[in-house]
Structure formats: C-alpha cells, structure tokens
Short mmCIF file of C-alpha atoms in Angstrom, two decimals:
data_model
loop_
_atom_site.label_atom_id
_atom_site.label_comp_id
_atom_site.label_asym_id
_atom_site.label_seq_id
_atom_site.Cartn_x
_atom_site.Cartn_y
_atom_site.Cartn_z
CA MET A 1 220.10 29.74 40.65
CA ILE A 2 218.43 28.46 43.80
CA ASN A 3 220.48 26.02 45.84
CA PRO A 4 218.24 22.93 46.52
CA PHE A 5 220.00 22.31 49.83
CA GLN A 6 219.06 25.71 51.22
CA PRO A 7 216.16 25.77 53.76
CA LYS A 8 212.85 26.83 52.26
CA ILE A 9 212.58 29.65 54.78
CA TYR A 10 215.85 31.19 53.56
CA ILE A 11 214.65 30.96 49.95
CA LYS A 12 211.55 32.89 50.99
CA LEU A 13 213.70 35.42 52.85
CA LYS A 14 215.92 35.99 49.79
CA ARG A 15 212.92 36.46 47.56
CA SER A 16 211.46 38.95 50.04
CA LEU A 17 214.81 40.79 50.22
CA TYR A 18 215.06 40.99 46.42
CA ALA A 19 211.52 42.40 46.27
CA ILE A 20 212.34 45.01 48.94
CA ILE A 21 215.55 46.11 47.14
CA SER A 22 213.70 46.31 43.83
CA LEU A 23 210.99 48.46 45.45
CA ILE A 24 213.61 50.84 46.85
CA LEU A 25 215.42 51.10 43.47
CA ILE A 26 212.18 51.79 41.58
CA SER A 27 211.24 54.44 44.13
CA PHE A 28 214.70 56.02 43.84
CA ILE A 29 214.53 56.15 40.02
CA PHE A 30 211.04 57.66 40.20
CA PHE A 31 212.21 60.39 42.59
CA VAL A 32 215.30 61.20 40.42
CA THR A 33 213.14 61.44 37.29
CA GLN A 34 210.69 63.73 38.99
CA PHE A 35 213.40 66.02 40.36
CA SER A 36 215.15 66.36 36.96
CA GLU A 37 212.01 68.00 35.56
CA THR A 38 211.77 70.70 38.21
CA SER A 39 213.96 73.50 39.48
CA ASN A 40 216.57 72.87 42.20
CA GLN A 41 214.51 74.73 44.82
CA LYS A 42 211.35 72.76 44.05
CA ARG A 43 213.37 69.51 44.07
CA TRP A 44 214.58 69.99 47.61
CA GLN A 45 211.16 71.14 48.80
CA GLU A 46 209.58 68.00 47.33
CA LEU A 47 212.29 65.77 48.82
CA GLY A 48 211.74 67.32 52.26
CA ARG A 49 207.99 66.81 52.02
CA ILE A 50 208.39 63.11 51.09
CA LEU A 51 210.94 62.41 53.83
CA LYS A 52 208.62 63.97 56.44
CA ASN A 53 205.58 62.02 55.20
CA ASN A 54 204.32 59.61 57.91
CA TYR A 55 203.64 56.82 55.44
CA PHE A 56 207.21 57.05 54.13
CA ILE A 57 208.62 56.92 57.67
CA GLU A 58 206.41 53.94 58.63
CA LEU A 59 207.43 52.10 55.43
CA ASN A 60 211.12 52.57 56.24
CA GLU A 61 210.62 51.37 59.83
CA PHE A 62 208.67 48.34 58.61
CA LEU A 63 211.36 47.37 56.05
CA PHE A 64 214.13 47.89 58.62
CA GLN A 65 212.39 45.64 61.16
CA LYS A 66 211.74 42.94 58.59
CA ILE A 67 215.38 42.85 57.53
CA ASN A 68 216.84 42.97 61.07
CA SER A 69 214.28 41.07 63.21
CA PRO A 70 215.40 37.53 64.16
CA TYR A 71 211.77 36.38 64.25
CA ILE A 72 209.97 34.99 61.22
CA ASN A 73 206.22 34.41 61.01
CA ILE A 74 205.02 31.58 58.79
CA SER A 75 201.45 30.77 57.76
CA HIS A 76 201.26 27.18 56.56
CA ARG A 77 198.14 25.72 54.90
CA VAL A 78 197.89 22.03 55.83
CA LYS A 79 197.75 19.57 52.93
CA LYS A 80 196.00 16.21 53.02
CA ASN A 81 197.64 13.66 55.39
CA GLU A 82 200.30 16.16 56.54
CA LYS A 83 201.64 15.74 60.09
CA ILE A 84 202.98 18.43 62.41
CA VAL A 85 206.43 16.85 62.66
CA SER A 86 206.87 16.65 58.87
CA ILE A 87 205.67 20.26 58.47
CA LEU A 88 208.21 21.55 60.99
CA LYS A 89 210.97 19.45 59.38
CA ASN A 90 210.19 20.96 55.96
CA TYR A 91 210.94 24.39 57.40
CA ASN A 92 214.33 23.12 58.70
CA ILE A 93 213.42 23.83 62.34
CA ASN A 94 215.87 22.56 64.98
CA GLN A 95 215.40 18.79 65.50
CA LYS A 96 215.50 19.06 69.31
CA ASP A 97 212.74 21.67 69.23
CA ILE A 98 210.63 19.42 67.00
CA ALA A 99 211.09 16.48 69.40
CA LYS A 100 210.17 18.61 72.44
CA ALA A 101 207.16 20.13 70.70
CA SER A 102 205.95 16.73 69.49
CA LYS A 103 206.18 15.28 73.01
CA GLU A 104 204.24 18.23 74.50
CA LEU A 105 201.47 18.00 71.90
CA LYS A 106 200.86 14.27 72.40
CA LYS A 107 198.33 15.01 75.16
CA PHE A 108 195.91 16.39 72.53
CA ASN A 109 194.29 13.44 70.77
CA LYS A 110 192.70 15.60 68.09
CA LEU A 111 196.10 16.56 66.68
CA ARG A 112 196.75 13.08 65.30
CA ASN A 113 194.83 13.93 62.14
CA LEU A 114 195.09 17.56 61.06
CA LYS A 115 192.29 18.89 58.90
CA SER A 116 193.47 19.77 55.40
CA GLY A 117 193.08 23.46 54.57
CA VAL A 118 193.58 24.79 58.13
CA ILE A 119 196.35 27.35 58.54
CA LEU A 120 199.09 26.84 61.13
CA GLU A 121 200.70 30.00 62.49
CA ILE A 122 204.39 29.28 63.16
CA THR A 123 206.90 31.70 64.70
CA VAL A 124 210.60 30.81 64.46
CA LYS A 125 213.75 32.59 65.55
CA ARG A 126 217.02 32.69 63.61
CA ASN A 127 219.92 31.33 65.62
CA ILE A 128 223.49 31.47 64.24
CA LYS A 129 224.54 28.25 65.99
CA LYS A 130 221.31 26.24 65.99
CA GLY A 131 219.57 27.35 62.79
CA LEU A 132 215.84 27.98 63.27
CA ASN A 133 214.32 27.67 66.75
CA LEU A 134 210.60 27.14 67.19
CA GLU A 135 209.06 29.87 69.37
CA ASN A 136 205.28 29.64 68.94
CA LEU A 137 202.81 27.41 67.15
CA VAL A 138 199.04 27.87 66.86
CA ILE A 139 197.00 24.94 65.52
CA PRO A 140 193.26 25.35 64.80
CA ILE A 141 191.43 22.10 65.49
CA SER A 142 187.88 23.46 65.08
CA LYS A 143 186.02 26.73 64.54
CA SER A 144 186.19 27.61 68.23
CA ILE A 145 189.23 25.73 69.59
CA ASN A 146 192.94 26.31 68.98
CA ILE A 147 195.96 24.56 70.45
CA SER A 148 198.66 27.05 71.41
CA LEU A 149 202.30 25.97 71.94
CA ALA A 150 204.92 28.39 73.27
CA ARG A 151 208.53 28.26 74.44
CA ASN A 152 208.81 28.79 78.20
CA THR A 153 211.57 30.24 80.39
CA GLU A 154 213.08 26.76 80.92
CA ASN A 155 213.66 26.40 77.16
CA ASN A 156 210.92 23.77 76.89
CA PHE A 157 207.39 24.08 75.52
CA THR A 158 204.04 24.49 77.21
CA SER A 159 200.74 24.05 75.45
CA LYS A 160 197.11 24.82 76.20
CA LYS A 161 193.69 24.61 74.63
CA VAL A 162 192.39 28.07 73.74
CA VAL A 163 188.61 28.31 73.46
CA THR A 164 187.37 31.22 71.35
CA GLN A 165 183.66 30.49 71.81
CA LEU A 166 181.84 29.09 74.83
CA PHE A 167 178.39 27.57 75.13
CA LYS A 168 176.17 28.08 78.17
CA LYS A 169 174.22 25.21 79.62
CA ILE A 170 171.95 24.98 82.65
CA VAL A 171 172.90 22.40 85.27
CA LEU A 172 170.74 21.09 88.12
CA SER A 173 172.36 19.42 91.13
CA GLN A 174 170.36 18.01 94.00
CA GLY A 175 170.93 15.63 96.85
CA VAL A 176 170.37 14.52 100.41
CA ILE A 177 172.82 15.67 103.06
CA GLU A 178 174.50 12.76 104.85
CA ARG A 179 177.49 14.29 106.68
CA SER A 180 177.79 17.86 105.34
CA LEU A 181 176.55 19.99 102.46
CA TYR A 182 180.06 20.13 100.99
CA ALA A 183 180.54 16.35 100.97
CA SER A 184 177.05 15.68 99.54
CA ALA A 185 177.38 18.31 96.82
CA MET A 186 180.83 17.03 95.82
CA LYS A 187 179.29 13.55 95.54
CA ASP A 188 176.93 15.01 92.91
CA ASN A 189 179.97 16.48 91.03
CA VAL A 190 179.20 20.09 91.94
CA ASN A 191 182.21 22.38 91.39
CA PRO A 192 183.70 23.57 94.74
CA ASN A 193 183.28 27.25 93.76
CA ILE A 194 179.54 26.72 93.30
CA ILE A 195 179.33 24.99 96.71
CA VAL A 196 181.11 27.93 98.37
CA GLU A 197 178.75 30.42 96.69
CA PHE A 198 175.72 28.32 97.67
CA ALA A 199 176.94 28.27 101.28
CA ARG A 200 177.49 32.03 101.16
CA ILE A 201 173.93 32.66 99.97
CA TYR A 202 172.42 30.51 102.73
CA GLY A 203 174.95 31.63 105.32
CA PHE A 204 172.63 34.50 106.28
CA GLU A 205 169.70 32.20 107.11
CA ILE A 206 171.28 28.90 108.13
CA ASP A 207 173.97 28.01 110.64
CA PHE A 208 175.72 25.15 108.85
CA GLN A 209 177.21 23.92 112.13
CA ARG A 210 174.01 23.74 114.21
CA ASP A 211 171.01 23.79 111.84
CA ILE A 212 171.90 21.07 109.34
CA ARG A 213 170.64 17.53 110.03
CA LYS A 214 171.13 14.23 108.23
CA GLY A 215 168.37 13.88 105.65
CA ASP A 216 168.10 17.61 104.83
CA THR A 217 167.98 18.26 101.07
CA PHE A 218 169.32 20.82 98.59
CA GLN A 219 168.90 21.92 94.96
CA ILE A 220 171.20 24.17 92.91
CA LEU A 221 170.29 25.43 89.42
CA TYR A 222 173.30 27.15 87.92
CA GLU A 223 175.04 28.15 84.70
CA GLN A 224 178.00 26.26 83.29
CA PHE A 225 180.15 27.19 80.29
CA VAL A 226 181.53 24.42 78.08
CA ASP A 227 183.42 24.22 74.78
CA GLU A 228 181.97 22.68 71.61
CA ASP A 229 183.03 19.21 72.82
CA GLY A 230 180.96 19.66 75.97
CA GLU A 231 184.05 19.88 78.19
CA TRP A 232 183.72 22.09 81.29
CA TYR A 233 185.42 25.48 81.05
CA SER A 234 183.98 27.63 83.85
CA ASN A 235 180.93 28.22 86.04
CA GLY A 236 178.43 31.04 85.77
CA GLU A 237 175.89 32.28 88.30
CA ILE A 238 173.56 30.34 90.58
CA ILE A 239 170.07 30.97 89.17
CA TYR A 240 167.99 29.25 91.84
CA ALA A 241 168.74 27.62 95.19
CA PHE A 242 166.65 25.48 97.52
CA MET A 243 167.23 23.96 100.94
CA SER A 244 164.97 21.94 103.19
CA VAL A 245 166.43 22.20 106.70
CA GLN A 246 164.57 20.56 109.57
CA ASN A 247 161.35 20.70 107.47
CA ARG A 248 161.88 24.42 106.82
CA GLU A 249 161.92 25.11 103.07
CA ILE A 250 163.87 28.10 101.73
CA ASN A 251 163.64 28.98 98.00
CA LEU A 252 165.99 31.68 96.70
CA TYR A 253 165.94 33.35 93.27
CA ARG A 254 168.64 35.45 91.62
CA TYR A 255 167.42 38.90 90.61
CA GLN A 256 169.55 41.53 88.91
CA THR A 257 168.99 45.08 87.59
CA GLU A 258 171.23 48.16 87.41
CA LYS A 259 170.46 48.91 91.07
CA PHE A 260 169.78 45.45 92.52
CA TYR A 261 171.74 42.24 92.57
CA GLY A 262 171.22 39.39 94.96
CA TYR A 263 169.07 36.47 96.02
CA PHE A 264 165.49 36.95 97.17
CA ASN A 265 162.93 34.61 98.68
CA ILE A 266 159.51 33.93 97.19
CA ASN A 267 158.17 37.12 98.84
CA GLY A 268 160.83 39.35 97.25
CA LYS A 269 162.86 39.72 100.44
CA SER A 270 166.66 39.65 100.27
CA VAL A 271 168.40 37.13 102.52
CA GLU A 272 171.69 39.04 102.49
CA LYS A 273 172.75 40.83 105.64
CA ALA A 274 175.88 42.61 106.83
CA LEU A 275 177.52 39.36 108.05
CA MET A 276 177.02 35.64 107.47
CA LYS A 277 176.16 33.49 110.47
CA THR A 278 179.20 31.25 109.97
CA PRO A 279 182.21 31.77 107.67
CA ILE A 280 182.95 28.07 107.14
CA ASN A 281 181.10 25.05 105.77
CA GLY A 282 181.35 21.46 106.95
CA ALA A 283 182.67 22.24 110.45
CA ARG A 284 181.35 21.73 113.97
CA LEU A 285 181.17 24.17 116.86
CA SER A 286 184.01 23.04 119.12
CA SER A 287 184.23 25.91 121.60
CA SER A 288 181.71 28.70 122.13
CA PHE A 289 182.10 32.27 123.35
CA GLY A 290 182.60 32.71 127.14
CA MET A 291 184.70 31.46 130.08
CA ARG A 292 186.54 28.17 129.56
CA LYS A 293 189.66 26.31 130.63
CA HIS A 294 192.32 27.14 128.07
CA PRO A 295 193.44 23.88 126.35
CA ILE A 296 197.13 24.88 126.36
CA LEU A 297 197.58 27.41 129.20
CA GLY A 298 195.54 25.20 131.59
CA TYR A 299 193.65 27.93 133.46
CA ASN A 300 190.23 29.56 133.06
CA LYS A 301 190.14 32.39 130.58
CA LEU A 302 187.46 34.34 128.71
CA HIS A 303 187.20 32.94 125.18
CA ARG A 304 186.34 36.00 123.09
CA GLY A 305 185.48 34.10 119.92
CA THR A 306 183.92 30.95 118.52
CA ASP A 307 185.91 27.89 117.45
CA PHE A 308 184.90 25.67 114.54
CA ALA A 309 186.67 22.33 114.20
CA ALA A 310 187.18 21.34 110.55
CA PRO A 311 189.61 19.31 108.42
CA MET A 312 192.95 20.92 107.59
CA GLY A 313 192.66 23.06 104.45
CA THR A 314 188.89 23.67 104.62
CA PRO A 315 188.13 27.04 102.90
CA VAL A 316 187.31 29.97 105.20
CA MET A 317 185.05 32.70 103.77
CA ALA A 318 184.86 36.39 104.55
CA SER A 319 181.60 36.75 106.47
CA GLY A 320 181.06 40.21 104.99
CA THR A 321 182.33 42.64 102.36
CA GLY A 322 185.13 44.92 103.56
CA VAL A 323 188.84 45.72 103.59
CA VAL A 324 191.62 43.51 104.99
CA THR A 325 193.41 45.39 107.79
CA LYS A 326 195.72 42.51 108.76
CA ALA A 327 196.90 39.32 107.06
CA SER A 328 199.96 38.07 108.89
CA TRP A 329 201.21 36.27 112.00
CA CYS A 330 199.21 37.12 115.14
CA GLY A 331 201.24 35.43 117.89
CA GLY A 332 199.03 32.87 119.67
CA GLY A 333 196.48 33.22 116.88
CA GLY A 334 198.98 32.01 114.29
CA ASN A 335 198.20 33.11 110.76
CA CYS A 336 195.22 35.42 111.00
CA VAL A 337 193.11 37.76 108.88
CA LYS A 338 191.30 40.83 110.20
CA ILE A 339 188.61 42.56 108.12
CA LYS A 340 186.93 45.93 108.63
CA HIS A 341 183.43 45.75 107.13
CA ASN A 342 182.20 49.24 108.00
CA SER A 343 182.30 51.69 110.90
CA THR A 344 180.44 49.16 113.08
CA TYR A 345 181.64 45.63 112.27
CA GLN A 346 185.04 43.91 112.18
CA THR A 347 185.87 40.18 112.06
CA ILE A 348 188.96 38.08 112.85
CA TYR A 349 189.90 34.61 111.50
CA ALA A 350 192.78 32.86 113.30
CA HIS A 351 194.97 29.67 113.22
CA LEU A 352 194.88 29.58 109.40
CA SER A 353 197.21 27.21 107.56
CA ASN A 354 197.47 29.56 104.56
CA PHE A 355 195.98 32.80 103.28
CA GLY A 356 193.68 32.97 100.26
CA ALA A 357 195.02 34.09 96.89
CA GLY A 358 195.85 37.80 96.92
CA ILE A 359 194.78 38.31 100.54
CA LYS A 360 196.92 41.08 102.06
CA LYS A 361 196.55 44.30 104.02
CA GLY A 362 194.50 46.90 102.12
CA LYS A 363 192.83 44.34 99.84
CA LYS A 364 189.12 44.88 99.20
CA ILE A 365 187.19 41.62 99.47
CA ARG A 366 183.61 40.59 98.87
CA GLN A 367 181.31 38.63 101.13
CA GLY A 368 181.88 34.88 100.71
CA GLN A 369 185.35 35.27 99.18
CA ILE A 370 187.90 32.69 100.39
CA ILE A 371 190.36 34.53 102.65
CA GLY A 372 192.22 31.52 104.09
CA TYR A 373 192.21 27.83 104.97
CA VAL A 374 191.74 25.99 108.25
CA GLY A 375 194.99 25.19 110.03
CA SER A 376 196.53 24.79 113.46
CA THR A 377 199.09 27.58 113.58
CA GLY A 378 199.91 29.47 116.80
CA MET A 379 198.60 28.21 120.15
CA SER A 380 196.37 25.42 118.88
CA THR A 381 195.81 21.76 119.72
CA GLY A 382 194.35 20.80 116.33
CA PRO A 383 192.94 22.15 113.07
CA HIS A 384 190.15 24.65 113.67
CA LEU A 385 189.03 28.20 112.92
CA HIS A 386 188.91 30.78 115.70
CA TYR A 387 186.35 33.39 114.64
CA GLU A 388 185.70 36.75 116.31
CA VAL A 389 183.13 39.46 115.67
CA ILE A 390 183.80 43.01 116.90
CA VAL A 391 180.89 45.46 117.12
CA ASN A 392 181.76 49.10 117.86
CA GLY A 393 185.14 48.01 119.25
CA LYS A 394 183.74 45.28 121.54
CA LYS A 395 184.10 41.52 120.95
CA ILE A 396 180.72 39.81 121.09
CA ASN A 397 179.25 36.32 120.69
CA SER A 398 178.84 35.86 116.94
CA GLN A 399 176.21 33.15 117.44
CA LYS A 400 173.86 35.57 119.21
CA LEU A 401 174.39 38.47 116.81
CA ASN A 402 171.13 39.98 115.53
CA LEU A 403 171.54 41.68 112.17
CA PRO A 404 169.02 43.89 110.37
CA SER A 405 166.84 42.13 107.76
CA GLY A 406 167.57 42.39 104.05
CA LYS A 407 165.86 44.68 101.53
CA ILE A 408 162.33 44.01 100.27
CA LEU A 409 161.57 44.59 96.59
CA LYS A 410 158.73 47.02 95.98
CA GLY A 411 156.87 48.66 93.12
CA GLU A 412 158.29 48.10 89.62
CA ASN A 413 161.14 45.95 90.93
CA ARG A 414 158.67 43.62 92.63
CA LYS A 415 156.73 43.21 89.34
CA LYS A 416 159.94 42.46 87.41
CA PHE A 417 161.03 40.03 90.11
CA GLU A 418 157.73 38.12 89.88
CA ILE A 419 158.15 37.76 86.09
CA GLN A 420 161.74 36.57 86.57
CA ARG A 421 160.67 34.14 89.32
CA ILE A 422 158.03 32.53 87.05
CA LYS A 423 160.58 32.16 84.24
CA THR A 424 162.99 30.52 86.70
CA ASP A 425 160.31 28.10 87.91
CA ILE A 426 159.61 27.08 84.30
CA LEU A 427 163.33 26.62 83.63
CA LEU A 428 163.65 24.51 86.79
CA ALA A 429 160.71 22.30 85.73
CA GLU A 430 162.16 21.81 82.23
CA THR A 431 165.59 20.95 83.62
CA LEU A 432 164.08 18.47 86.12
CA GLU A 433 162.16 16.80 83.28
CA LYS A 434 165.33 16.41 81.17
CA LYS A 435 167.23 14.97 84.13
CA SER A 436 164.54 12.40 85.05
#
C-alpha cells in the first residue's frame, strides 16, 4: 500500500525500481529456460555471448546509474492556473530552495502566468539531511524563449533568458556631430560596439582628432538581432556607412565573397590600409611628435610619439592586425601594449588604465579590436594615450605616415559589387522611408 505522506517523487522512484527488478527477474527466468533446453557447453557459450553484448553492457550501466545517481530529472506538464511555487512544493523540494528560486525568478514578468500544457524540466538532487534540493529548472515561455535557473557556487540561484531563435532587423542611425562622433552616435542610441567598428572603418580615411568639425554628419545602416519580443540581443555587421566631413562625402559599402571582405567606396576601392590614422575616437591631439619640454622631467626631450588627450576609460583600438608582443608595465609608459603587425610595422600604446579583455603577449588581434583603455599610469600628468609607430625599427611621426592604397575590385568582383551596391542603396532608401 502506498503511504499518502510519502513524497510523490519517492513513489515514482519505487515504481521505477519495481519495474527494473521485474525486468531483471523476467530476463533471468528467460535465460534459465533457454539454457535448460541446450547442452552444458552450448549454455556457457550462449551466456558468454550475451554478457559480452554491447547492448547488455549498456543496459546494465544505465540501470546502475539510475539506481545510484543522486540526481532525478522530472518533466512536469503545467496544468491550468498552476504556479511555479506550488509545482515545486508538490514535489517536496526543500522550502529554502523554493524561496530562493521564487525570489530569483521575480525579475521575469512573463512567469506570473504559466501557459498550460508547457513542460517544465526540473532537476533535483537527493540529500539525506535536507530532502530534495533544486538544481536546475527550465521554463519555456514561448516557442523561442526559455528561462533557465541553475544553482551557483554560492548555493544560490542564477537565472537567464535563453533565446533559441533570433530575428534580424535592419537599423539606420544618423545624426549631426556636435562634440564627437562617439557622443553624437550614443545620443542616437547606437551600440558602442557599432560605433567602434564605424570608427575603425573610417579610421583609414579620416583623422578623428583633426578632420572632424561641428556640423559634420554620419549615417550607419547595420544589422541587429532581437528576440520575438523585439528586445535587443546582439549586433550584426555594418552594411553601409556614410560621413560628410568638411563637405567631403564618403560612402562605404560592405562587400564579401570567399576571397574578399571589407568596405569599398562607390568606385570599388577598399579604404582599408595597413594601419589606421588614429587608434582612438573622441580625443584631441595634445602633443605631437618632435622636440618638446617634458611635462614632468622639465627639460627638452625628443617626443617619439603622439599624445591624444581623452577621458579616462576611453577605448583604445589596435590600429592594425597583428600579434601582441608586450602587454605589461613599461616603466614611465605605465601600462602599455606593443603590437607587431608585420615585418615592417609595429605600434605602441602607453599610459593605459587597463588592458582589453584577453590582451596578453602572443595574442593575435584584429584591426580595430579594443586592446586597452585610456589612463594616466606611469609618468603622466593626466589621462591620455601615448601612441608610437615603428617602421623598420625606427620611430616615426604617425600623423605623416603615408600608407599604400587599398585594393580595387576588378572583373567579376567589380560586377558583383555593383549589384550588391544597388541592392544596398534600395535597402537604405526603404529604411529611410520607414523611419520618416
């Protein structure tokens, strides 16, 4: 007879155990019956064959794990008007765990009314002293969104929204530059990563410290991925970019094939070069290359780099693709990063407050990747970036560096680019119409 005070989960366990024992007994009787009808030699041969059978071995391992594992997986189909707390209580889960889980899940408004028919996946752990502890809980709230709850190392619970399907939408941001591109783009709710990529693309053509004027304009057409509720999840690629700088208009289109990837102007010419003109956005040139009176030492000394004054924490980009050869303390230069781009070019970034995520010696980095943040470490009187360019072992003035022009699309690639450019222009016009 089933004890009504026993937890439902234990009733299920007992039933499962009875079924397993019955299966083993039936199998045993079957084997004995079969062996009684054959000779002794054939019996042992048959027994050996069965015991060596992979399916038999896997079945034994499965049954052993099920009997001995402290973890129990439960699939619960939600009934009408059922609440998460009452469901967990019905499975006799530890009350403290239920309270903690309920508190953590309160930040998700959609969980107030569970849809009947959805299946909750619950993982619990048997505990001799505390009964059943909740370990994991997965709650579907739509066809493409689940809420996942898991026990963390501090014996509490953390939860997150898991999106199984994303939807791409095209976003157009545009504005007039007042103080800096970064500030104006942020005002139009452009994600910082998109701003950094936009600055990287134009960093080959425009010096953001000397070329930008108040009243210059910009446009960014880019991909954005959202969930079914329209909430932002991540950014995609920049499709089209435009800047009007001192009445000079620069249109750039993304073009990608197996061999080509990059941004090209209306004539099919790539703007990308070995190094960007400036590795930082929203700064001002505070000290140029050449002789100067050192602000701390007090005497004239050759300044072998270029200083850009910027607010503390401003992202610093790698001006070219390469390998980090140093990411550590550099004495008077404070925290610094040194990058070898190829056999010709190297760059140095000094006085950083912190290094970018994962930036260390030997790390391969791409052009435009954030390698650190503006600081005032080492011999410095205020937050700024000290930037050096080394060409064939000699430090040169980065502001006077002439780099070879980018590639020009020809032949079949030029034809494909023209088709892609027209499609982009149509997409831009449609997006502008929707926004107006």
